[in-house]
Amino acid sequence: MLARLRVRSDGQRGLLGLAASGDRVWAEWTPPDGRLVIARILPGPRRILWRGPPSATLANSGHLALGPGGELVAGIGDRQTRKLGSLFTVLPRRRTLSTGWNNPFAFSVGPDGALWVADNAPGDTGERLTRGDRGRPRPPITILRTGTAPSGLAVLDPRTLAVCGFRSGRLDLWRVGEGAPRRLTAARPLATDCRLGVARLGDGALVYSTGDALRVVRP
């Protein structure tokens, strides 16, 4: 066991996000008091980097991602109560990248430093796929198909994105075009059992979670 965290796990709380570089590991979670916390958990003594607001049953976000320059990027949702949805850097310093999100859980930083986000939305409200480092969501914006509930996003290269849908189960490829991200013209998605996230491996393949297993697929 690398580390043990005491978490509050009711609703959509718990261990929400992990990021690693070399021997350093960062995590975002909800401790027993219910607040959102980001800390470096390895190596050495735990170091708290950010204490956020009280969590909620829905729309906490909580994902973490590393940029090519070592930036640690985090997200927070509006939690269905206040419009606090934002993406921000925790390291090397606290800096807001964008605001106006519903629940920006699925995001990733590409090799060119571009931050892409698939924003969850309540009910049948349109879920947005767009850049997350431009102050606020603004064109080009692609609306995902109803019932996607994006749970993961991976950047294959500066022009190709993969989005995993918790509700849809689809792992779709999207091509970044001149006007807006557009899905690759394919007869079927890469997978129909993707539920809890997707990541790019070093050889260009994608690993995704079905909820109880990890599978690898090549674009």
mmCIF file of C-alpha atoms in Angstrom:
data_model
loop_
_atom_site.group_PDB
_atom_site.id
_atom_site.type_symbol
_atom_site.label_atom_id
_atom_site.label_comp_id
_atom_site.label_asym_id
_atom_site.label_seq_id
_atom_site.Cartn_x
_atom_site.Cartn_y
_atom_site.Cartn_z
ATOM 1 C CA MET A 1 0.000 0.000 0.000
ATOM 2 C CA LEU A 2 1.392 3.389 -1.008
ATOM 3 C CA ALA A 3 -0.868 5.608 1.083
ATOM 4 C CA ARG A 4 -4.091 5.537 3.065
ATOM 5 C CA LEU A 5 -6.587 8.408 3.120
ATOM 6 C CA ARG A 6 -9.588 8.880 5.384
ATOM 7 C CA VAL A 7 -12.442 9.980 3.147
ATOM 8 C CA ARG A 8 -16.106 10.826 3.281
ATOM 9 C CA SER A 9 -17.656 8.729 0.511
ATOM 10 C CA ASP A 10 -21.394 9.449 0.438
ATOM 11 C CA GLY A 11 -22.859 10.982 -2.705
ATOM 12 C CA GLN A 12 -20.175 11.703 -5.299
ATOM 13 C CA ARG A 13 -17.475 12.169 -2.674
ATOM 14 C CA GLY A 14 -14.375 10.114 -1.923
ATOM 15 C CA LEU A 15 -10.988 9.873 -3.626
ATOM 16 C CA LEU A 16 -11.792 12.016 -6.652
ATOM 17 C CA GLY A 17 -8.526 12.446 -8.530
ATOM 18 C CA LEU A 18 -4.889 11.340 -8.794
ATOM 19 C CA ALA A 19 -1.873 12.636 -10.714
ATOM 20 C CA ALA A 20 1.717 11.394 -10.702
ATOM 21 C CA SER A 21 5.109 12.444 -12.017
ATOM 22 C CA GLY A 22 8.184 10.410 -11.134
ATOM 23 C CA ASP A 23 7.931 9.576 -7.434
ATOM 24 C CA ARG A 24 5.515 12.427 -6.703
ATOM 25 C CA VAL A 25 1.808 11.690 -6.320
ATOM 26 C CA TRP A 26 -0.988 14.220 -5.781
ATOM 27 C CA ALA A 27 -4.575 13.482 -4.800
ATOM 28 C CA GLU A 28 -7.880 15.298 -4.401
ATOM 29 C CA TRP A 29 -10.401 13.887 -1.942
ATOM 30 C CA THR A 30 -13.098 14.698 0.579
ATOM 31 C CA PRO A 31 -11.903 14.047 4.154
ATOM 32 C CA PRO A 32 -14.437 13.312 6.945
ATOM 33 C CA ASP A 33 -15.267 17.032 7.304
ATOM 34 C CA GLY A 34 -16.551 16.988 3.698
ATOM 35 C CA ARG A 35 -14.347 19.753 2.303
ATOM 36 C CA LEU A 36 -12.423 19.342 -0.946
ATOM 37 C CA VAL A 37 -8.671 18.941 -0.427
ATOM 38 C CA ILE A 38 -5.697 18.666 -2.779
ATOM 39 C CA ALA A 39 -2.376 17.454 -1.391
ATOM 40 C CA ARG A 40 0.902 15.873 -2.353
ATOM 41 C CA ILE A 41 0.672 12.474 -0.700
ATOM 42 C CA LEU A 42 4.037 11.035 -1.815
ATOM 43 C CA PRO A 43 6.954 11.163 -1.131
ATOM 44 C CA GLY A 44 7.565 12.175 2.467
ATOM 45 C CA PRO A 45 5.054 13.832 4.777
ATOM 46 C CA ARG A 46 1.697 14.811 3.292
ATOM 47 C CA ARG A 47 1.587 18.423 2.102
ATOM 48 C CA ILE A 48 -1.772 20.188 1.727
ATOM 49 C CA LEU A 49 -1.777 22.437 -1.364
ATOM 50 C CA TRP A 50 -5.406 23.600 -1.422
ATOM 51 C CA ARG A 51 -8.441 23.457 0.835
ATOM 52 C CA GLY A 52 -11.623 24.041 -1.085
ATOM 53 C CA PRO A 53 -15.243 24.685 -0.186
ATOM 54 C CA PRO A 54 -17.602 22.103 1.351
ATOM 55 C CA SER A 55 -18.419 19.307 -1.071
ATOM 56 C CA ALA A 56 -21.908 18.404 -2.273
ATOM 57 C CA THR A 57 -23.720 15.239 -3.331
ATOM 58 C CA LEU A 58 -23.335 16.153 -7.022
ATOM 59 C CA ALA A 59 -20.979 18.049 -9.324
ATOM 60 C CA ASN A 60 -17.857 18.337 -7.187
ATOM 61 C CA SER A 61 -15.509 17.678 -10.113
ATOM 62 C CA GLY A 62 -12.213 16.689 -8.439
ATOM 63 C CA HIS A 63 -10.132 15.513 -11.396
ATOM 64 C CA LEU A 64 -6.394 16.338 -11.560
ATOM 65 C CA ALA A 65 -4.122 16.553 -14.611
ATOM 66 C CA LEU A 66 -0.490 17.427 -15.273
ATOM 67 C CA GLY A 67 0.589 19.800 -18.010
ATOM 68 C CA PRO A 68 3.790 19.384 -20.064
ATOM 69 C CA GLY A 69 5.492 22.099 -18.006
ATOM 70 C CA GLY A 70 4.703 20.414 -14.699
ATOM 71 C CA GLU A 71 1.545 22.417 -13.976
ATOM 72 C CA LEU A 72 -0.962 20.622 -11.755
ATOM 73 C CA VAL A 73 -4.462 21.446 -13.044
ATOM 74 C CA ALA A 74 -7.605 20.897 -10.972
ATOM 75 C CA GLY A 75 -11.330 21.398 -11.483
ATOM 76 C CA ILE A 76 -14.253 22.280 -9.252
ATOM 77 C CA GLY A 77 -17.942 22.021 -10.141
ATOM 78 C CA ASP A 78 -20.744 24.448 -9.325
ATOM 79 C CA ARG A 79 -22.187 21.713 -7.050
ATOM 80 C CA GLN A 80 -25.727 22.618 -8.199
ATOM 81 C CA THR A 81 -25.859 25.438 -5.629
ATOM 82 C CA ARG A 82 -23.473 28.239 -6.577
ATOM 83 C CA LYS A 83 -21.771 29.106 -9.857
ATOM 84 C CA LEU A 84 -18.239 28.213 -8.821
ATOM 85 C CA GLY A 85 -17.348 25.857 -11.662
ATOM 86 C CA SER A 86 -13.746 26.535 -12.661
ATOM 87 C CA LEU A 87 -10.450 25.085 -13.815
ATOM 88 C CA PHE A 88 -7.273 26.279 -12.128
ATOM 89 C CA THR A 89 -3.626 25.442 -11.523
ATOM 90 C CA VAL A 90 -2.456 24.383 -8.070
ATOM 91 C CA LEU A 91 1.238 24.206 -8.982
ATOM 92 C CA PRO A 92 3.530 26.010 -9.514
ATOM 93 C CA ARG A 93 1.063 28.646 -8.230
ATOM 94 C CA ARG A 94 -2.674 29.109 -7.855
ATOM 95 C CA ARG A 95 -4.059 30.582 -11.084
ATOM 96 C CA THR A 96 -7.584 30.476 -12.530
ATOM 97 C CA LEU A 97 -7.664 29.225 -16.125
ATOM 98 C CA SER A 98 -11.412 29.436 -16.805
ATOM 99 C CA THR A 99 -14.794 29.778 -15.118
ATOM 100 C CA GLY A 100 -18.441 29.172 -16.021
ATOM 101 C CA TRP A 101 -18.407 25.359 -15.938
ATOM 102 C CA ASN A 102 -21.077 23.020 -14.620
ATOM 103 C CA ASN A 103 -18.939 20.032 -13.589
ATOM 104 C CA PRO A 104 -15.596 19.933 -15.434
ATOM 105 C CA PHE A 105 -14.555 16.439 -14.402
ATOM 106 C CA ALA A 106 -13.290 15.192 -17.784
ATOM 107 C CA PHE A 107 -10.279 17.231 -18.874
ATOM 108 C CA SER A 108 -6.721 16.714 -20.049
ATOM 109 C CA VAL A 109 -3.718 18.795 -21.090
ATOM 110 C CA GLY A 110 -2.199 17.977 -24.466
ATOM 111 C CA PRO A 111 1.502 17.926 -25.399
ATOM 112 C CA ASP A 112 1.114 21.423 -26.839
ATOM 113 C CA GLY A 113 -0.188 22.740 -23.490
ATOM 114 C CA ALA A 114 -3.815 23.087 -24.683
ATOM 115 C CA LEU A 115 -6.381 22.190 -22.016
ATOM 116 C CA TRP A 116 -9.474 20.375 -23.311
ATOM 117 C CA VAL A 117 -12.563 19.742 -21.192
ATOM 118 C CA ALA A 118 -15.818 17.799 -21.595
ATOM 119 C CA ASP A 119 -18.194 19.515 -19.175
ATOM 120 C CA ASN A 120 -20.925 17.503 -17.447
ATOM 121 C CA ALA A 121 -24.348 19.126 -17.209
ATOM 122 C CA PRO A 122 -27.500 18.361 -15.197
ATOM 123 C CA GLY A 123 -30.444 16.579 -16.800
ATOM 124 C CA ASP A 124 -30.591 16.843 -20.578
ATOM 125 C CA THR A 125 -28.691 20.139 -20.730
ATOM 126 C CA GLY A 126 -26.087 20.125 -23.506
ATOM 127 C CA GLU A 127 -22.681 18.859 -22.367
ATOM 128 C CA ARG A 128 -19.852 20.873 -23.876
ATOM 129 C CA LEU A 129 -16.536 19.832 -25.432
ATOM 130 C CA THR A 130 -14.177 22.779 -25.813
ATOM 131 C CA ARG A 131 -10.953 24.418 -24.657
ATOM 132 C CA GLY A 132 -10.653 25.006 -20.917
ATOM 133 C CA ASP A 133 -7.834 27.533 -20.805
ATOM 134 C CA ARG A 134 -9.454 30.580 -22.395
ATOM 135 C CA GLY A 135 -11.157 32.353 -19.515
ATOM 136 C CA ARG A 136 -14.694 31.044 -20.115
ATOM 137 C CA PRO A 137 -16.285 28.417 -22.389
ATOM 138 C CA ARG A 138 -16.441 30.070 -25.791
ATOM 139 C CA PRO A 139 -16.537 29.002 -29.434
ATOM 140 C CA PRO A 140 -15.634 26.684 -30.912
ATOM 141 C CA ILE A 141 -17.892 24.582 -28.653
ATOM 142 C CA THR A 142 -19.241 21.152 -29.572
ATOM 143 C CA ILE A 143 -22.358 19.846 -27.786
ATOM 144 C CA LEU A 144 -22.034 16.154 -26.937
ATOM 145 C CA ARG A 145 -24.872 13.749 -27.626
ATOM 146 C CA THR A 146 -27.600 13.654 -24.951
ATOM 147 C CA GLY A 147 -26.892 11.122 -22.215
ATOM 148 C CA THR A 148 -23.101 11.098 -22.499
ATOM 149 C CA ALA A 149 -22.091 12.153 -18.939
ATOM 150 C CA PRO A 150 -18.382 12.526 -19.838
ATOM 151 C CA SER A 151 -16.165 10.826 -17.244
ATOM 152 C CA GLY A 152 -12.790 10.971 -18.974
ATOM 153 C CA LEU A 153 -10.919 12.741 -21.755
ATOM 154 C CA ALA A 154 -7.540 11.880 -23.269
ATOM 155 C CA VAL A 155 -5.515 13.906 -25.781
ATOM 156 C CA LEU A 156 -3.904 11.582 -28.318
ATOM 157 C CA ASP A 157 -2.212 14.426 -30.186
ATOM 158 C CA PRO A 158 -2.950 18.155 -30.678
ATOM 159 C CA ARG A 159 -5.714 17.293 -33.180
ATOM 160 C CA THR A 160 -7.307 14.134 -31.736
ATOM 161 C CA LEU A 161 -9.324 13.688 -28.527
ATOM 162 C CA ALA A 162 -10.956 10.649 -26.930
ATOM 163 C CA VAL A 163 -14.016 11.109 -24.679
ATOM 164 C CA CYS A 164 -15.472 8.431 -22.386
ATOM 165 C CA GLY A 165 -19.159 8.623 -21.404
ATOM 166 C CA PHE A 166 -20.353 7.218 -18.073
ATOM 167 C CA ARG A 167 -23.999 6.994 -19.163
ATOM 168 C CA SER A 168 -23.478 6.270 -22.858
ATOM 169 C CA GLY A 169 -20.604 3.807 -22.399
ATOM 170 C CA ARG A 170 -19.107 5.177 -25.616
ATOM 171 C CA LEU A 171 -15.439 5.914 -26.185
ATOM 172 C CA ASP A 172 -15.565 8.394 -29.055
ATOM 173 C CA LEU A 173 -12.756 9.972 -31.055
ATOM 174 C CA TRP A 174 -13.027 13.629 -31.979
ATOM 175 C CA ARG A 175 -10.922 15.474 -34.524
ATOM 176 C CA VAL A 176 -10.033 19.104 -33.827
ATOM 177 C CA GLY A 177 -10.934 20.918 -37.027
ATOM 178 C CA GLU A 178 -10.732 24.503 -38.131
ATOM 179 C CA GLY A 179 -14.226 25.382 -36.906
ATOM 180 C CA ALA A 180 -14.857 23.043 -33.956
ATOM 181 C CA PRO A 181 -13.920 19.623 -32.602
ATOM 182 C CA ARG A 182 -15.665 17.097 -34.844
ATOM 183 C CA ARG A 183 -15.999 13.362 -34.385
ATOM 184 C CA LEU A 184 -13.971 11.159 -36.662
ATOM 185 C CA THR A 185 -16.084 9.626 -39.399
ATOM 186 C CA ALA A 186 -16.254 6.031 -38.179
ATOM 187 C CA ALA A 187 -19.045 3.465 -38.300
ATOM 188 C CA ARG A 188 -18.725 2.668 -34.583
ATOM 189 C CA PRO A 189 -17.067 4.191 -31.507
ATOM 190 C CA LEU A 190 -13.793 2.704 -30.276
ATOM 191 C CA ALA A 191 -15.661 1.010 -27.404
ATOM 192 C CA THR A 192 -19.175 0.799 -25.989
ATOM 193 C CA ASP A 193 -18.285 -0.192 -22.402
ATOM 194 C CA CYS A 194 -16.211 2.798 -21.266
ATOM 195 C CA ARG A 195 -17.532 4.093 -17.929
ATOM 196 C CA LEU A 196 -15.031 5.651 -15.559
ATOM 197 C CA GLY A 197 -12.199 7.264 -17.487
ATOM 198 C CA VAL A 198 -9.628 6.981 -20.249
ATOM 199 C CA ALA A 199 -5.892 7.678 -20.487
ATOM 200 C CA ARG A 200 -3.285 7.619 -23.222
ATOM 201 C CA LEU A 201 -0.432 5.138 -22.846
ATOM 202 C CA GLY A 202 3.128 5.837 -23.913
ATOM 203 C CA ASP A 203 2.756 3.830 -27.146
ATOM 204 C CA GLY A 204 -0.338 5.768 -28.218
ATOM 205 C CA ALA A 205 -2.897 3.159 -27.157
ATOM 206 C CA LEU A 206 -5.799 4.052 -24.859
ATOM 207 C CA VAL A 207 -6.589 2.368 -21.548
ATOM 208 C CA TYR A 208 -10.130 2.803 -20.231
ATOM 209 C CA SER A 209 -12.217 1.631 -17.290
ATOM 210 C CA THR A 210 -15.374 -0.417 -17.688
ATOM 211 C CA GLY A 211 -16.185 0.036 -13.990
ATOM 212 C CA ASP A 212 -14.766 -3.324 -12.924
ATOM 213 C CA ALA A 213 -11.912 -3.860 -15.397
ATOM 214 C CA LEU A 214 -9.289 -2.022 -17.458
ATOM 215 C CA ARG A 215 -9.114 -2.554 -21.202
ATOM 216 C CA VAL A 216 -6.738 -1.348 -23.889
ATOM 217 C CA VAL A 217 -7.760 -0.252 -27.374
ATOM 218 C CA ARG A 218 -5.791 1.240 -30.254
ATOM 219 C CA PRO A 219 -7.292 4.188 -32.137
#
